[in-house]
Amino acid sequence: MQKILIVGAGASGVYLSVLLKQKLYDCDVIVLEQNTAPLKKVLATGNGRCNLSNKDMSIDYYQSDNNQLVEEIISSFDMVQAMNDLGLYCIYQGNLLYPKSEQALSVKQILMQRAEELGVLFLYEQEVLKIEKGYPYIVKTNQQQLKADYVIFAMGSEAGRLSGTQLSRYQILRKLHLNVVEPRPALTQFFTQPVLKSLKGVRVKGTFTLLEKGKCVHQEKGELLFTDYGVSGIAIMQLSAFCKPLHDYELSIDFFDEEDAKKLYEYIELRRKKGYNHFYDGLLNSKISLYFEKQALNSTQEIVSMLKDFRLHITGLRSYESAQVMKGGLSLNELDHNLELKKYPHIYAIGEILNVIGLCGGYNLHFAFASASHVAKALEREWNVTNS
């Protein structure tokens, strides 16, 4: 009986274990997890509601070093059907797909129930330290040594600390002389200068632009949250995915994105002629109004510029503890079309350990499940040929 070891009990690893036990016969599937429980990151996804996918699965929402392969993987996977096959009923809310229960716990329970019914073995507090070349492979953990005919890397990243913080996940890959794109936080918050502590807790809807040397790098319409270190919010987290190391960026805030500059100018001009005390009251949140009053702007053009193009200097991104994902990881150039390592037959990689990130909106979970499905199909094809 052949043995398959999956390193990591996150979404991609657990889902793959279910698919392999369903599709293959005469095999043992063992999942090694360094935490004390599986699917910790899934439980935190979507503020506990678990945004699984999106109606708009354009490759434009992803960044990787092989977008052609990523596009094929994501477009060939039907999340609604896949979850229905497991027994999880899902619904769209706008473009976002959620479990009907709106509970990430439902996703965990269904995945683990199916895995346990099929006889998948889970071993916890198992940090994989090394994999020795050969056939079968020797997998060494902090607790034991196992032999495996197939190994699948599904160990996620250190983002949010929910997959564990040990950096051995990358060391394993480097020991195998594989190219690892240096991981860095993405989908996270900005440190800014100045830090507008007086606005802490204020939420703003508008259009937000990431600028480098005055030119637009990326733009997002949505919501921003002022904090005691800078800014947060979904729109900001989206923008963070487009930041590169050692680049100097600014954030431009358009508080009045529903009005063009010309119409806003005319409105502000009329408003000034009325001579209101506390001029900004009725235009903005009271805390923002007070902040703007203190700027003592003297012309309509200055006021319009402040409302349409309020600038903050971005001094950095918050660390991996606050990030939803890490940008970087195992280069897709190390893998063939089946996500099998070119240098090591029968070793595959899926999910967040790969150099693939999606924006907020269910894109990263969709790729996690889709990449697991992709590898399950590849192994099924190989299994059928080998055992025919």
Short mmCIF file of C-alpha atoms in Angstrom, two decimals:
data_model
loop_
_atom_site.label_atom_id
_atom_site.label_comp_id
_atom_site.label_asym_id
_atom_site.label_seq_id
_atom_site.Cartn_x
_atom_site.Cartn_y
_atom_site.Cartn_z
CA MET A 1 0.00 0.00 0.00
CA GLN A 2 1.41 3.35 -1.04
CA LYS A 3 1.71 6.19 1.47
CA ILE A 4 0.95 9.83 0.74
CA LEU A 5 2.11 12.49 3.21
CA ILE A 6 0.50 15.94 3.12
CA VAL A 7 2.46 18.59 5.01
CA GLY A 8 -0.06 21.05 6.42
CA ALA A 9 -3.68 20.80 7.60
CA GLY A 10 -4.93 24.03 6.12
CA ALA A 11 -7.68 24.35 3.52
CA SER A 12 -5.64 22.97 0.62
CA GLY A 13 -4.11 20.09 2.58
CA VAL A 14 -7.31 18.85 4.21
CA TYR A 15 -9.34 19.17 1.00
CA LEU A 16 -6.66 17.28 -0.92
CA SER A 17 -6.68 14.49 1.68
CA VAL A 18 -10.43 14.05 1.12
CA LEU A 19 -10.10 14.00 -2.67
CA LEU A 20 -7.25 11.49 -2.62
CA LYS A 21 -9.14 9.06 -0.41
CA GLN A 22 -12.18 9.42 -2.68
CA LYS A 23 -10.30 9.02 -5.96
CA LEU A 24 -7.48 6.57 -5.19
CA TYR A 25 -7.62 3.04 -3.88
CA ASP A 26 -5.05 1.13 -1.83
CA CYS A 27 -3.31 4.17 -0.30
CA ASP A 28 -2.70 5.66 3.12
CA VAL A 29 -3.11 9.42 3.43
CA ILE A 30 -1.43 11.08 6.40
CA VAL A 31 -1.62 14.82 7.14
CA LEU A 32 1.15 16.36 9.26
CA GLU A 33 0.27 19.61 11.06
CA GLN A 34 2.56 21.69 13.29
CA ASN A 35 -0.37 23.23 15.20
CA THR A 36 -2.53 21.42 17.73
CA ALA A 37 -5.62 21.58 15.49
CA PRO A 38 -6.43 21.81 11.75
CA LEU A 39 -7.84 24.65 9.64
CA LYS A 40 -7.05 27.50 12.05
CA LYS A 41 -6.75 30.06 9.26
CA VAL A 42 -10.05 28.96 7.69
CA LEU A 43 -11.82 29.72 10.99
CA ALA A 44 -10.55 33.31 10.85
CA THR A 45 -11.38 33.89 7.19
CA GLY A 46 -13.92 36.58 6.35
CA ASN A 47 -14.24 37.59 10.02
CA GLY A 48 -15.41 34.07 10.80
CA ARG A 49 -17.87 33.91 7.87
CA CYS A 50 -15.42 32.31 5.38
CA ASN A 51 -15.55 33.99 1.97
CA LEU A 52 -14.82 30.95 -0.21
CA SER A 53 -14.82 32.33 -3.73
CA ASN A 54 -15.99 35.08 -6.08
CA LYS A 55 -18.22 35.23 -9.17
CA ASP A 56 -15.51 37.21 -10.97
CA MET A 57 -12.54 34.84 -11.14
CA SER A 58 -10.39 36.95 -13.45
CA ILE A 59 -6.65 36.31 -13.36
CA ASP A 60 -6.31 40.09 -12.91
CA TYR A 61 -6.98 39.53 -9.21
CA TYR A 62 -3.88 37.33 -8.84
CA GLN A 63 -0.12 37.83 -8.81
CA SER A 64 2.34 35.01 -9.46
CA ASP A 65 5.30 34.06 -11.63
CA ASN A 66 3.15 31.88 -13.92
CA ASN A 67 -0.23 33.51 -14.40
CA GLN A 68 -1.08 31.21 -17.30
CA LEU A 69 -0.98 28.14 -15.05
CA VAL A 70 -2.81 29.92 -12.23
CA GLU A 71 -5.56 30.99 -14.61
CA GLU A 72 -6.03 27.42 -15.81
CA ILE A 73 -6.22 26.13 -12.24
CA ILE A 74 -8.72 28.69 -10.95
CA SER A 75 -10.97 28.67 -14.03
CA SER A 76 -11.34 24.88 -14.12
CA PHE A 77 -12.55 24.66 -10.52
CA ASP A 78 -16.20 25.08 -9.52
CA MET A 79 -16.26 25.96 -5.82
CA VAL A 80 -20.04 25.75 -5.47
CA GLN A 81 -20.13 22.22 -6.91
CA ALA A 82 -17.08 21.15 -4.92
CA MET A 83 -18.59 22.29 -1.64
CA ASN A 84 -21.95 20.76 -2.53
CA ASP A 85 -20.20 17.44 -3.16
CA LEU A 86 -18.83 17.64 0.39
CA GLY A 87 -22.24 18.47 1.83
CA LEU A 88 -21.72 22.22 2.34
CA TYR A 89 -24.45 24.45 0.91
CA CYS A 90 -23.15 27.84 -0.26
CA ILE A 91 -24.74 31.06 -1.47
CA TYR A 92 -23.52 34.21 -3.20
CA GLN A 93 -23.92 37.55 -1.49
CA GLY A 94 -23.23 39.89 -4.37
CA ASN A 95 -20.08 38.48 -5.92
CA LEU A 96 -18.86 36.83 -2.72
CA LEU A 97 -19.49 33.15 -1.97
CA TYR A 98 -20.19 32.12 1.64
CA PRO A 99 -21.47 29.01 3.40
CA LYS A 100 -25.24 29.32 3.87
CA SER A 101 -24.59 29.19 7.61
CA GLU A 102 -22.21 32.18 7.31
CA GLN A 103 -19.91 30.28 9.65
CA ALA A 104 -16.34 29.32 8.89
CA LEU A 105 -16.88 26.61 11.50
CA SER A 106 -19.25 24.87 9.05
CA VAL A 107 -16.42 24.63 6.51
CA LYS A 108 -14.08 23.13 9.09
CA GLN A 109 -16.66 20.65 10.36
CA ILE A 110 -17.60 19.39 6.89
CA LEU A 111 -14.00 19.02 5.72
CA MET A 112 -12.93 17.19 8.86
CA GLN A 113 -16.00 14.96 8.91
CA ARG A 114 -15.39 13.85 5.33
CA ALA A 115 -11.67 13.29 5.98
CA GLU A 116 -12.26 11.25 9.10
CA GLU A 117 -15.04 9.18 7.46
CA LEU A 118 -12.61 8.28 4.68
CA GLY A 119 -9.84 7.28 7.07
CA VAL A 120 -7.38 10.15 6.69
CA LEU A 121 -4.87 10.12 9.55
CA PHE A 122 -4.01 13.49 11.15
CA LEU A 123 -0.84 13.88 13.22
CA TYR A 124 -0.53 17.16 15.15
CA GLU A 125 2.40 19.11 16.61
CA GLN A 126 4.51 17.69 13.81
CA GLU A 127 6.90 20.29 12.45
CA VAL A 128 8.56 18.89 9.32
CA LEU A 129 12.27 19.67 9.45
CA LYS A 130 13.76 17.84 6.50
CA ILE A 131 12.95 15.65 3.53
CA GLU A 132 15.62 13.28 2.31
CA LYS A 133 15.86 12.52 -1.39
CA GLY A 134 15.13 9.07 -2.66
CA TYR A 135 12.27 6.71 -3.19
CA PRO A 136 10.48 6.41 -0.90
CA TYR A 137 11.19 9.84 0.60
CA ILE A 138 12.20 10.12 4.25
CA VAL A 139 10.27 12.85 6.06
CA LYS A 140 11.76 13.94 9.39
CA THR A 141 9.67 15.89 11.91
CA ASN A 142 10.40 17.18 15.39
CA GLN A 143 8.85 13.95 16.73
CA GLN A 144 9.47 11.12 14.29
CA GLN A 145 10.62 9.88 10.90
CA LEU A 146 8.23 8.64 8.22
CA LYS A 147 8.55 7.12 4.77
CA ALA A 148 6.38 8.36 1.92
CA ASP A 149 5.85 7.43 -1.71
CA TYR A 150 4.30 10.85 -2.37
CA VAL A 151 4.74 14.15 -0.54
CA ILE A 152 2.57 17.23 -0.96
CA PHE A 153 3.69 20.58 0.45
CA ALA A 154 0.59 22.39 1.76
CA MET A 155 2.07 24.19 4.76
CA GLY A 156 0.74 27.67 4.05
CA SER A 157 2.64 30.74 5.21
CA GLU A 158 3.29 32.50 8.51
CA ALA A 159 0.74 35.24 7.69
CA GLY A 160 -1.46 35.93 10.69
CA ARG A 161 0.50 33.34 12.72
CA LEU A 162 -2.39 30.91 12.17
CA SER A 163 -0.39 28.38 10.16
CA GLY A 164 2.39 28.50 12.73
CA THR A 165 5.38 30.80 12.74
CA GLN A 166 8.28 28.42 12.21
CA LEU A 167 10.35 29.40 9.20
CA SER A 168 11.31 25.78 8.56
CA ARG A 169 8.67 25.65 5.81
CA TYR A 170 10.98 27.71 3.61
CA GLN A 171 14.15 26.06 4.87
CA ILE A 172 12.80 22.68 3.73
CA LEU A 173 12.43 24.06 0.22
CA ARG A 174 15.84 25.73 0.20
CA LYS A 175 17.50 22.52 1.42
CA LEU A 176 16.05 20.91 -1.71
CA HIS A 177 17.72 23.69 -3.75
CA LEU A 178 14.40 25.14 -4.83
CA ASN A 179 13.85 28.79 -5.69
CA VAL A 180 11.86 30.54 -2.97
CA VAL A 181 10.74 34.08 -3.77
CA GLU A 182 11.40 36.02 -0.56
CA PRO A 183 8.11 36.11 1.37
CA ARG A 184 6.80 39.47 2.57
CA PRO A 185 3.48 40.60 4.05
CA ALA A 186 0.56 41.34 1.72
CA LEU A 187 -3.09 42.20 2.28
CA THR A 188 -2.11 44.14 5.36
CA GLN A 189 -2.25 47.67 6.80
CA PHE A 190 -0.11 50.77 6.19
CA PHE A 191 2.04 52.72 8.59
CA THR A 192 1.75 56.39 7.58
CA GLN A 193 3.28 59.77 8.21
CA PRO A 194 1.63 61.69 9.65
CA VAL A 195 -0.27 59.33 11.92
CA LEU A 196 -3.68 60.94 12.43
CA LYS A 197 -4.37 59.63 15.92
CA SER A 198 -7.22 62.11 16.40
CA LEU A 199 -9.09 60.22 13.64
CA LYS A 200 -8.59 56.76 15.17
CA GLY A 201 -11.68 54.61 14.57
CA VAL A 202 -13.11 56.82 11.82
CA ARG A 203 -14.22 54.94 8.70
CA VAL A 204 -14.25 56.64 5.32
CA LYS A 205 -15.81 55.52 2.06
CA GLY A 206 -14.09 56.81 -1.05
CA THR A 207 -11.46 56.09 -3.67
CA PHE A 208 -7.89 55.39 -2.55
CA THR A 209 -4.83 55.55 -4.79
CA LEU A 210 -1.36 54.12 -4.27
CA LEU A 211 1.09 56.62 -5.76
CA GLU A 212 4.79 56.37 -6.60
CA LYS A 213 6.44 59.61 -7.65
CA GLY A 214 2.98 61.04 -8.20
CA LYS A 215 1.89 58.29 -10.59
CA CYS A 216 -0.92 55.81 -9.92
CA VAL A 217 0.28 52.29 -9.13
CA HIS A 218 -3.16 50.95 -8.24
CA GLN A 219 -6.53 52.35 -7.21
CA GLU A 220 -9.31 50.93 -5.04
CA LYS A 221 -12.82 52.14 -4.27
CA GLY A 222 -14.09 51.06 -0.87
CA GLU A 223 -13.51 51.78 2.80
CA LEU A 224 -10.57 53.02 4.87
CA LEU A 225 -10.15 52.96 8.65
CA PHE A 226 -7.90 55.45 10.45
CA THR A 227 -5.83 53.83 13.23
CA ASP A 228 -3.23 54.84 15.80
CA TYR A 229 -0.43 53.66 13.50
CA GLY A 230 -1.76 54.65 10.05
CA VAL A 231 -4.64 53.24 8.01
CA SER A 232 -6.46 49.93 7.60
CA GLY A 233 -9.56 48.65 5.80
CA ILE A 234 -10.23 46.35 2.84
CA ALA A 235 -9.24 48.97 0.24
CA ILE A 236 -5.90 49.53 2.00
CA MET A 237 -5.22 45.80 2.24
CA GLN A 238 -5.86 45.49 -1.50
CA LEU A 239 -3.40 48.31 -2.22
CA SER A 240 -0.73 46.66 -0.05
CA ALA A 241 -0.54 43.77 -2.53
CA PHE A 242 0.95 46.18 -5.08
CA CYS A 243 3.73 47.52 -2.85
CA LYS A 244 7.31 46.51 -3.60
CA PRO A 245 10.24 46.53 -1.16
CA LEU A 246 12.37 49.68 -0.98
CA HIS A 247 9.89 51.76 -2.98
CA ASP A 248 8.56 55.09 -1.75
CA TYR A 249 4.77 55.38 -1.87
CA GLU A 250 2.04 57.85 -1.00
CA LEU A 251 -1.63 57.26 -0.35
CA SER A 252 -4.14 59.61 -1.96
CA ILE A 253 -7.63 59.76 -0.40
CA ASP A 254 -10.58 61.05 -2.42
CA PHE A 255 -13.29 61.82 0.14
CA PHE A 256 -15.68 62.99 -2.60
CA ASP A 257 -15.22 60.42 -5.36
CA GLU A 258 -18.89 60.79 -6.33
CA GLU A 259 -18.16 64.36 -7.54
CA ASP A 260 -15.64 65.47 -10.13
CA ALA A 261 -13.28 68.30 -9.17
CA LYS A 262 -15.09 70.92 -11.22
CA LYS A 263 -18.51 70.30 -9.67
CA LEU A 264 -17.02 70.08 -6.20
CA TYR A 265 -15.22 73.39 -6.77
CA GLU A 266 -18.51 75.07 -7.68
CA TYR A 267 -20.21 73.61 -4.62
CA ILE A 268 -17.43 74.64 -2.23
CA GLU A 269 -17.37 78.12 -3.75
CA LEU A 270 -21.09 78.57 -3.06
CA ARG A 271 -20.71 77.14 0.42
CA ARG A 272 -17.91 79.57 1.28
CA LYS A 273 -20.02 82.52 0.18
CA LYS A 274 -22.63 81.54 2.80
CA GLY A 275 -20.01 82.06 5.48
CA TYR A 276 -20.78 78.99 7.60
CA ASN A 277 -19.13 78.65 10.97
CA HIS A 278 -17.38 75.28 11.27
CA PHE A 279 -17.27 75.09 7.47
CA TYR A 280 -16.65 71.33 7.17
CA ASP A 281 -19.50 70.25 9.46
CA GLY A 282 -22.13 68.60 7.29
CA LEU A 283 -19.53 67.59 4.73
CA LEU A 284 -17.45 65.06 6.64
CA ASN A 285 -17.28 62.98 9.79
CA SER A 286 -17.08 65.36 12.76
CA LYS A 287 -13.53 64.29 13.66
CA ILE A 288 -12.32 64.81 10.09
CA SER A 289 -14.17 68.13 9.97
CA LEU A 290 -12.31 69.31 13.07
CA TYR A 291 -8.98 68.17 11.63
CA PHE A 292 -9.61 70.06 8.37
CA GLU A 293 -10.63 73.20 10.26
CA LYS A 294 -7.24 73.22 11.95
CA GLN A 295 -5.52 73.25 8.54
CA ALA A 296 -6.79 76.82 8.01
CA LEU A 297 -7.09 76.55 4.23
CA ASN A 298 -7.64 79.92 2.57
CA SER A 299 -8.87 79.16 -0.96
CA THR A 300 -11.52 77.05 -2.64
CA GLN A 301 -8.84 75.27 -4.66
CA GLU A 302 -6.94 74.29 -1.52
CA ILE A 303 -10.11 72.90 0.03
CA VAL A 304 -11.02 70.93 -3.10
CA SER A 305 -7.48 69.53 -3.31
CA MET A 306 -7.71 68.44 0.34
CA LEU A 307 -11.07 66.73 -0.25
CA LYS A 308 -10.14 65.08 -3.55
CA ASP A 309 -6.44 64.32 -3.02
CA PHE A 310 -5.55 64.11 0.65
CA ARG A 311 -2.02 62.68 0.87
CA LEU A 312 -0.36 60.47 3.47
CA HIS A 313 3.19 59.17 3.15
CA ILE A 314 3.38 55.38 3.49
CA THR A 315 6.28 54.50 5.76
CA GLY A 316 5.82 50.73 5.68
CA LEU A 317 3.55 47.70 5.84
CA ARG A 318 2.53 45.97 9.03
CA SER A 319 4.29 42.67 9.67
CA TYR A 320 3.28 39.10 8.90
CA GLU A 321 1.33 38.84 12.18
CA SER A 322 -1.26 41.24 10.73
CA ALA A 323 -1.14 40.09 7.10
CA GLN A 324 -3.76 37.86 5.50
CA VAL A 325 -1.23 36.30 3.13
CA MET A 326 2.45 36.45 2.25
CA LYS A 327 3.60 37.58 -1.16
CA GLY A 328 6.29 35.18 -2.35
CA GLY A 329 6.96 31.52 -1.67
CA LEU A 330 7.91 28.58 -3.85
CA SER A 331 8.36 29.74 -7.43
CA LEU A 332 5.95 28.16 -9.90
CA ASN A 333 8.90 27.84 -12.25
CA GLU A 334 10.05 24.92 -10.05
CA LEU A 335 6.83 23.02 -10.88
CA ASP A 336 5.44 21.33 -13.95
CA HIS A 337 1.89 21.67 -15.21
CA ASN A 338 0.66 19.22 -12.55
CA LEU A 339 2.27 21.24 -9.71
CA GLU A 340 4.85 18.47 -9.33
CA LEU A 341 8.42 19.50 -8.58
CA LYS A 342 10.50 19.19 -11.75
CA LYS A 343 13.55 18.06 -9.74
CA TYR A 344 11.71 15.59 -7.48
CA PRO A 345 9.16 13.12 -8.86
CA HIS A 346 6.15 12.53 -6.59
CA ILE A 347 6.59 15.77 -4.62
CA TYR A 348 3.86 18.38 -5.23
CA ALA A 349 3.04 21.80 -3.82
CA ILE A 350 -0.34 23.51 -3.38
CA GLY A 351 -1.95 26.52 -1.76
CA GLU A 352 -0.28 29.41 0.01
CA ILE A 353 3.23 27.96 0.08
CA LEU A 354 3.34 28.80 -3.63
CA ASN A 355 4.26 32.20 -5.04
CA VAL A 356 0.60 33.02 -5.74
CA ILE A 357 -1.54 35.62 -4.02
CA GLY A 358 -5.04 36.82 -4.75
CA LEU A 359 -6.70 40.00 -3.61
CA CYS A 360 -9.35 40.07 -0.87
CA GLY A 361 -12.67 38.60 -1.96
CA GLY A 362 -12.32 34.83 -1.73
CA TYR A 363 -9.48 34.58 -4.25
CA ASN A 364 -6.90 32.98 -1.98
CA LEU A 365 -9.24 30.30 -0.64
CA HIS A 366 -10.43 29.60 -4.18
CA PHE A 367 -6.84 28.99 -5.25
CA ALA A 368 -6.15 26.81 -2.19
CA PHE A 369 -9.06 24.48 -3.01
CA ALA A 370 -8.50 24.67 -6.78
CA SER A 371 -4.79 23.78 -6.54
CA ALA A 372 -5.67 20.80 -4.32
CA SER A 373 -8.20 19.63 -6.92
CA HIS A 374 -5.63 20.11 -9.68
CA VAL A 375 -3.10 17.86 -7.93
CA ALA A 376 -5.76 15.26 -7.02
CA LYS A 377 -6.66 14.94 -10.71
CA ALA A 378 -2.99 14.60 -11.67
CA LEU A 379 -2.41 11.86 -9.09
CA GLU A 380 -5.57 10.06 -10.18
CA ARG A 381 -4.33 10.02 -13.79
CA GLU A 382 -0.94 8.67 -12.70
CA TRP A 383 -2.56 6.13 -10.37
CA ASN A 384 -4.78 4.79 -13.15
CA VAL A 385 -1.82 4.41 -15.54
CA THR A 386 0.38 2.77 -12.92
CA ASN A 387 -2.29 0.34 -11.76
CA SER A 388 -3.87 -0.47 -15.14
#
